[in-house]
XYZ file of C-alpha atoms in Angstrom:
465
model
C 105.414 174.202 71.383
C 107.713 171.326 72.170
C 108.429 172.626 75.637
C 104.758 173.148 76.284
C 104.020 169.560 75.292
C 106.722 168.211 77.605
C 105.336 170.185 80.526
C 101.856 168.803 80.000
C 103.176 165.253 79.953
C 105.160 165.812 83.175
C 102.062 167.094 84.934
C 100.033 164.093 83.799
C 102.713 161.710 85.093
C 102.769 163.413 88.463
C 98.991 163.198 88.650
C 99.039 159.434 87.984
C 101.642 158.918 90.702
C 99.503 160.834 93.218
C 96.439 158.751 92.319
C 98.378 155.489 92.772
C 99.675 156.577 96.151
C 96.137 157.412 97.283
C 94.955 153.945 96.211
C 97.803 152.288 98.115
C 96.947 154.297 101.192
C 93.311 153.227 100.885
C 94.307 149.557 100.515
C 96.618 149.784 103.524
C 93.883 151.426 105.553
C 91.433 148.640 104.622
C 93.939 145.930 105.521
C 94.651 147.561 108.856
C 90.940 147.884 109.541
C 90.370 144.195 108.686
C 93.271 143.151 110.922
C 91.889 145.153 113.817
C 88.432 143.650 113.366
C 89.947 140.110 113.229
C 91.909 140.677 116.403
C 88.732 141.784 118.130
C 86.577 138.893 116.871
C 89.149 136.016 116.866
C 88.749 135.078 120.573
C 84.992 134.779 120.087
C 85.503 132.493 117.076
C 87.964 130.317 119.012
C 85.616 130.030 121.985
C 82.798 129.070 119.667
C 84.989 126.408 118.022
C 86.009 125.013 121.392
C 82.401 124.901 122.478
C 81.489 123.082 119.270
C 84.258 120.483 119.768
C 83.379 120.071 123.442
C 79.764 119.642 122.505
C 80.627 116.960 119.959
C 83.075 115.047 122.200
C 80.965 115.154 125.355
C 82.000 113.712 128.709
C 83.596 110.408 129.713
C 82.052 108.566 132.658
C 82.529 105.110 134.178
C 80.300 102.519 135.814
C 80.901 99.185 137.590
C 78.499 96.242 137.299
C 78.573 92.892 139.061
C 78.603 89.772 136.925
C 75.020 88.754 136.104
C 73.560 91.995 137.492
C 71.904 94.872 135.556
C 71.627 98.643 136.005
C 69.847 101.649 134.482
C 71.849 104.743 133.505
C 70.233 108.128 132.742
C 71.397 111.000 130.493
C 69.985 114.559 130.378
C 70.095 114.703 126.565
C 68.083 112.288 124.411
C 70.041 109.382 122.903
C 69.751 108.626 119.192
C 72.363 105.883 118.673
C 74.773 103.674 120.685
C 77.821 101.511 119.924
C 79.242 98.819 122.281
C 82.939 97.953 122.155
C 82.572 94.300 123.246
C 79.045 92.923 123.461
C 80.348 89.684 125.036
C 81.200 91.587 128.234
C 78.054 93.736 128.566
C 74.676 94.148 126.879
C 73.507 97.761 126.366
C 70.006 98.742 125.212
C 68.184 102.089 124.912
C 64.952 101.701 126.900
C 63.902 105.374 126.621
C 65.313 108.506 124.942
C 67.194 109.410 128.117
C 67.863 105.971 129.652
C 69.997 102.919 128.823
C 69.973 99.372 130.272
C 73.253 97.567 131.050
C 73.757 93.848 131.852
C 77.094 92.335 132.932
C 77.713 89.128 130.978
C 81.439 88.442 131.402
C 84.216 89.623 133.701
C 86.189 92.333 131.931
C 85.908 95.929 130.710
C 84.572 97.667 127.599
C 83.241 101.077 126.525
C 80.031 102.462 125.001
C 79.658 105.465 122.652
C 76.350 107.381 122.818
C 75.226 109.948 120.238
C 72.693 112.558 121.428
C 69.989 114.451 119.597
C 71.853 117.771 119.912
C 74.893 116.290 118.107
C 76.911 115.595 121.242
C 78.857 112.397 121.923
C 79.326 110.699 125.321
C 81.590 107.828 126.318
C 80.760 105.334 129.080
C 83.453 102.973 130.433
C 81.881 99.750 131.736
C 83.723 97.381 134.131
C 82.171 93.987 134.925
C 83.480 92.171 138.003
C 82.607 89.452 140.478
C 79.851 90.248 142.963
C 82.106 90.740 145.971
C 79.310 92.025 148.212
C 77.270 88.831 147.818
C 80.354 86.697 148.507
C 81.141 88.680 151.648
C 77.584 88.120 152.896
C 77.979 84.397 152.210
C 81.272 84.286 154.130
C 79.679 86.065 157.088
C 76.893 83.479 157.067
C 79.096 80.374 156.755
C 81.963 81.587 158.993
C 80.182 83.782 161.565
C 83.147 83.875 163.944
C 85.277 85.820 161.440
C 83.994 89.384 161.168
C 87.003 90.961 159.450
C 87.057 89.077 156.139
C 86.616 91.438 153.190
C 86.000 90.363 149.580
C 87.123 92.723 146.810
C 86.899 92.320 143.052
C 90.330 92.527 141.403
C 89.842 92.332 137.634
C 89.129 88.743 136.686
C 90.145 87.552 140.164
C 88.874 88.023 143.673
C 90.906 89.182 146.659
C 90.229 88.242 150.285
C 91.672 90.546 152.931
C 91.391 90.936 156.684
C 92.604 89.485 159.964
C 91.645 85.834 160.597
C 91.990 83.874 163.828
C 93.707 80.734 162.471
C 94.902 79.038 159.297
C 91.894 76.700 159.165
C 89.530 79.648 158.733
C 91.770 80.939 155.938
C 91.471 77.654 154.036
C 87.700 77.598 154.554
C 87.297 81.151 153.233
C 89.440 80.425 150.165
C 87.510 77.238 149.390
C 84.151 79.030 149.684
C 85.349 81.847 147.406
C 86.656 79.418 144.787
C 83.425 77.430 144.745
C 81.358 80.628 144.541
C 83.246 82.393 141.755
C 85.051 79.619 139.907
C 87.922 82.085 139.471
C 91.352 82.517 140.981
C 91.281 83.812 144.557
C 94.073 86.044 145.868
C 94.746 85.261 149.514
C 95.739 88.488 151.267
C 94.395 87.480 154.685
C 96.642 87.434 157.731
C 96.451 85.368 160.899
C 97.468 86.126 164.450
C 99.877 83.187 164.720
C 100.590 80.733 161.933
C 101.594 77.334 163.345
C 104.542 75.473 161.891
C 104.686 71.768 161.143
C 107.805 69.591 161.278
C 107.627 66.472 159.110
C 109.814 63.486 159.928
C 110.075 61.246 156.863
C 111.782 57.871 156.566
C 112.135 56.495 153.037
C 113.524 52.965 152.891
C 113.836 50.169 150.346
C 112.880 46.873 151.922
C 113.131 43.276 150.727
C 109.725 41.861 149.761
C 109.992 38.985 152.247
C 110.750 41.371 155.086
C 107.937 43.650 153.911
C 105.476 40.760 154.070
C 106.577 40.013 157.634
C 106.156 43.673 158.560
C 102.664 43.743 157.059
C 101.622 40.617 158.977
C 103.007 42.064 162.189
C 100.974 45.251 161.827
C 97.788 43.457 160.824
C 98.039 41.217 163.872
C 98.184 44.179 166.263
C 95.252 46.001 167.790
C 95.855 48.918 165.418
C 95.214 47.414 161.985
C 97.416 49.113 159.416
C 98.326 47.481 156.110
C 101.857 48.668 155.448
C 101.860 47.217 151.945
C 98.716 48.882 150.697
C 99.320 52.111 152.576
C 95.709 52.260 153.798
C 94.817 52.461 157.461
C 91.651 50.731 158.609
C 90.947 53.719 160.859
C 92.713 56.695 159.237
C 90.849 59.277 161.301
C 89.933 57.306 164.413
C 93.316 56.391 165.810
C 93.230 54.027 168.748
C 94.789 54.909 172.070
C 97.665 52.468 171.568
C 98.353 53.647 168.010
C 101.452 55.566 169.000
C 102.855 52.562 170.856
C 102.218 50.304 167.875
C 103.937 52.686 165.510
C 106.713 53.179 168.025
C 107.390 49.450 168.213
C 107.275 49.310 164.424
C 109.871 52.072 164.227
C 112.085 50.121 166.635
C 111.648 46.973 164.553
C 112.339 48.978 161.393
C 115.518 50.398 162.903
C 116.632 46.897 163.868
C 116.120 45.677 160.302
C 118.088 48.671 158.995
C 120.964 47.837 161.331
C 120.938 44.197 160.206
C 121.034 45.176 156.522
C 117.589 43.805 155.581
C 116.330 47.327 154.896
C 118.200 50.050 153.036
C 117.441 53.535 154.337
C 117.357 55.885 151.337
C 116.649 59.187 153.105
C 115.535 60.488 156.486
C 114.749 64.186 156.011
C 113.181 66.527 158.564
C 111.317 69.335 156.823
C 109.496 72.289 158.361
C 106.784 74.388 156.732
C 104.211 76.953 157.786
C 100.629 75.739 157.896
C 99.129 76.039 154.424
C 102.496 76.393 152.660
C 104.306 73.723 150.626
C 107.582 72.169 151.716
C 109.916 70.222 149.441
C 112.956 67.991 149.820
C 115.125 66.437 147.107
C 118.285 64.403 147.483
C 119.647 63.352 144.111
C 120.843 65.008 140.953
C 119.898 66.319 137.532
C 120.245 64.722 134.107
C 119.700 66.574 130.848
C 117.453 64.982 128.237
C 117.700 66.121 124.589
C 114.391 67.395 123.246
C 114.004 68.208 119.504
C 112.238 71.465 118.698
C 111.397 73.134 115.411
C 113.644 76.050 114.491
C 110.816 77.835 112.687
C 113.007 79.279 109.897
C 114.669 76.592 107.805
C 112.318 73.810 108.833
C 115.066 71.912 110.642
C 115.057 70.698 114.225
C 116.997 72.242 117.086
C 118.015 70.042 120.010
C 117.555 71.582 123.447
C 118.477 70.053 126.794
C 115.677 69.678 129.323
C 116.717 69.138 132.964
C 115.165 66.185 134.790
C 115.533 65.646 138.530
C 116.129 62.213 140.000
C 116.694 60.878 143.490
C 114.617 60.821 146.667
C 112.133 63.677 146.974
C 109.158 64.634 149.120
C 106.571 67.380 148.651
C 104.056 68.073 151.387
C 101.509 70.717 152.373
C 100.391 70.670 156.031
C 97.326 72.463 157.364
C 96.787 72.670 161.105
C 93.139 72.092 162.023
C 91.337 72.458 165.306
C 92.154 70.340 168.377
C 95.686 69.601 167.168
C 94.655 67.733 164.021
C 96.862 68.041 160.946
C 95.674 67.737 157.352
C 98.687 66.535 155.386
C 98.989 66.319 151.609
C 102.068 64.247 150.786
C 103.756 63.339 147.479
C 106.924 61.217 147.888
C 108.990 60.106 144.905
C 112.038 57.887 144.374
C 113.722 57.780 140.965
C 117.047 56.460 139.733
C 119.037 56.464 136.509
C 119.392 53.035 134.917
C 122.843 51.696 134.110
C 121.653 50.784 130.618
C 120.185 53.686 128.668
C 118.016 53.821 125.575
C 119.814 53.734 122.213
C 118.460 56.121 119.589
C 119.762 56.133 116.003
C 119.361 59.299 113.944
C 121.340 60.603 110.978
C 123.617 57.578 110.889
C 124.804 58.040 114.485
C 123.655 56.233 117.618
C 123.105 58.091 120.873
C 122.454 56.537 124.267
C 119.882 58.507 126.249
C 119.566 58.139 130.016
C 116.569 56.184 131.278
C 114.997 56.943 134.649
C 112.762 54.666 136.702
C 110.352 56.424 139.044
C 108.245 55.243 141.947
C 105.928 57.817 143.439
C 102.735 58.139 145.442
C 100.348 60.905 146.466
C 97.934 60.926 149.383
C 96.072 63.212 151.790
C 95.472 62.149 155.396
C 94.443 63.642 158.728
C 96.151 62.696 161.954
C 97.124 64.141 165.297
C 100.429 65.603 166.389
C 103.060 62.863 166.774
C 101.097 60.088 165.049
C 102.604 58.252 162.082
C 101.364 56.666 158.909
C 103.068 54.581 156.244
C 102.867 54.263 152.481
C 103.917 51.100 150.683
C 103.059 48.934 147.721
C 105.637 50.494 145.371
C 107.263 47.212 144.295
C 110.212 46.807 141.941
C 111.243 43.514 140.306
C 114.840 42.944 139.199
C 115.506 39.661 137.340
C 119.017 38.614 136.294
C 120.081 35.405 134.498
C 123.779 34.504 134.216
C 125.123 31.633 132.047
C 128.757 30.479 132.419
C 130.077 28.141 129.690
C 133.334 26.520 128.549
C 134.111 27.729 125.013
C 133.520 25.085 122.353
C 132.545 22.171 124.616
C 129.425 23.916 125.913
C 127.858 23.694 122.437
C 128.327 19.921 122.085
C 124.928 18.150 122.143
C 123.998 16.117 125.228
C 127.338 16.469 127.039
C 127.460 20.255 126.520
C 125.295 20.748 129.611
C 128.158 19.392 131.732
C 130.390 22.278 130.612
C 128.013 25.177 131.361
C 126.157 26.457 134.419
C 123.167 28.759 134.724
C 122.095 30.931 137.629
C 118.789 32.794 138.006
C 118.366 35.636 140.483
C 115.059 37.414 141.140
C 115.041 40.370 143.513
C 111.788 42.000 144.611
C 111.996 45.166 146.673
C 109.349 47.489 148.036
C 109.507 51.179 148.805
C 108.412 52.018 152.347
C 107.632 55.567 153.505
C 106.879 56.414 157.152
C 105.772 59.987 157.954
C 105.342 61.617 161.374
C 104.175 65.264 161.666
C 104.735 67.502 164.697
C 103.312 70.932 165.497
C 106.183 73.128 166.647
C 106.231 76.525 168.319
C 109.176 78.915 168.608
C 110.748 79.101 172.051
C 110.267 82.437 173.830
C 113.900 82.740 174.919
C 117.272 81.907 173.456
C 118.112 78.203 173.526
C 120.921 77.415 175.958
C 123.539 75.013 174.611
C 125.913 72.905 176.746
C 128.867 74.660 175.145
C 127.693 78.161 176.087
C 129.508 77.989 179.454
C 132.691 76.509 178.007
C 135.828 78.591 178.609
C 138.965 77.787 176.660
C 141.857 77.060 179.080
C 144.982 79.138 179.071
C 148.379 77.593 178.372
C 149.180 77.569 182.100
C 145.887 75.865 182.970
C 146.265 73.290 180.191
C 149.984 72.406 180.369
C 150.724 73.040 184.073
C 147.445 72.294 185.818
C 146.141 69.777 183.247
C 142.766 71.522 182.928
C 140.730 70.893 179.760
C 138.387 73.755 180.588
C 139.372 77.196 181.717
C 138.160 79.053 184.781
C 135.363 81.493 184.134
C 136.376 84.998 185.290
C 134.434 86.230 188.302
C 132.156 89.241 187.968
C 132.465 91.993 190.575
C 128.828 92.661 191.356
C 129.399 94.948 194.344
C 131.930 97.215 192.689
C 129.829 98.025 189.693
C 130.910 100.333 186.950
C 132.824 103.445 187.862
């Protein structure tokens, strides 16, 4: 009976194991079937997801609008809502379910988001610039001889390109563009041949008495020119004998320089291309201490700021038609005083350098070779010296016999004479007198006494073999 019972139990255990294995096989079959179905359907799910994302994101487009102009923009899908990034640059309104209205208000760029009825989203990049087409039409109307000028919007600026006949037309185009836009204009125009201007400048310090004589001499001539005030009675209508008058004045000025009545400070010759600035400075640099906040501990940090001094000239020539020259000139003369400025801080006294400056700025038009002068920059130096005998000079009444006083007043005036010349490069190499010089040999120098050697002869007939 016991053996029979054990056999029954063993059979039941085997049956349970078989049932469990069948269940595991069924589960494995189901998992394999699910995996196969997923592999077949996964690409379709991914494509559907991509289509959904693409539908929501939509497309990105761009549009350009001129400042102050408006445009209509159409969409195939109805628009339900919009959002503007910067309403100060552009105004955007929905005028119909499929149409928006854009107005350029300020130069710059922004973007607009548009939500559609089907759930899609579109992005519109809006760029507002200067109306270059209208400016180009205006340039063609005001400067009809120049057909190649092109106006292009460049962000918040405007660029002018093209080939122009002369520098005067370049200046006219730039001035028109600046007045039209009120923005910075990038000059990218080129000219066939830019003339160059040579400026001869004479800067002298003249005694006031001599300056008065010079002013009377010029006023008494047929060409009335007040040297002291620096204003010509006919700045644009130069008389025929103007050059002779200025020439005689230059000779008189040179004579006064030779006699010591006039001190010549500088006589620079500067060259610049028409429309470009030229600069000359003869002097030095002093460093001035400037307190600045450190920003951390609240204390002050002393930095040194360079300051130029001496004789300097800045000028910008522009060659006009018929040989006229528009000249913007800014001369300056500055010097460091022997006595500085005492500044006391933190218990210590520091002497800072003091600089006196005399400068002027003017714009004139004149022809090639004509001169003009600038004056009226007067400086007064007063010195009083008292010499006294110690002790006796302080005795009342008779003390005046033991001391002497001297008073010296010096008045000087700065005189600037400028003469422009239009120069052209020479077509060939300039021949110098020393080009034909041949150094003598020792025999020629010591035996024959020649200071210049004999140039070797060239065999023209033989030629090169």
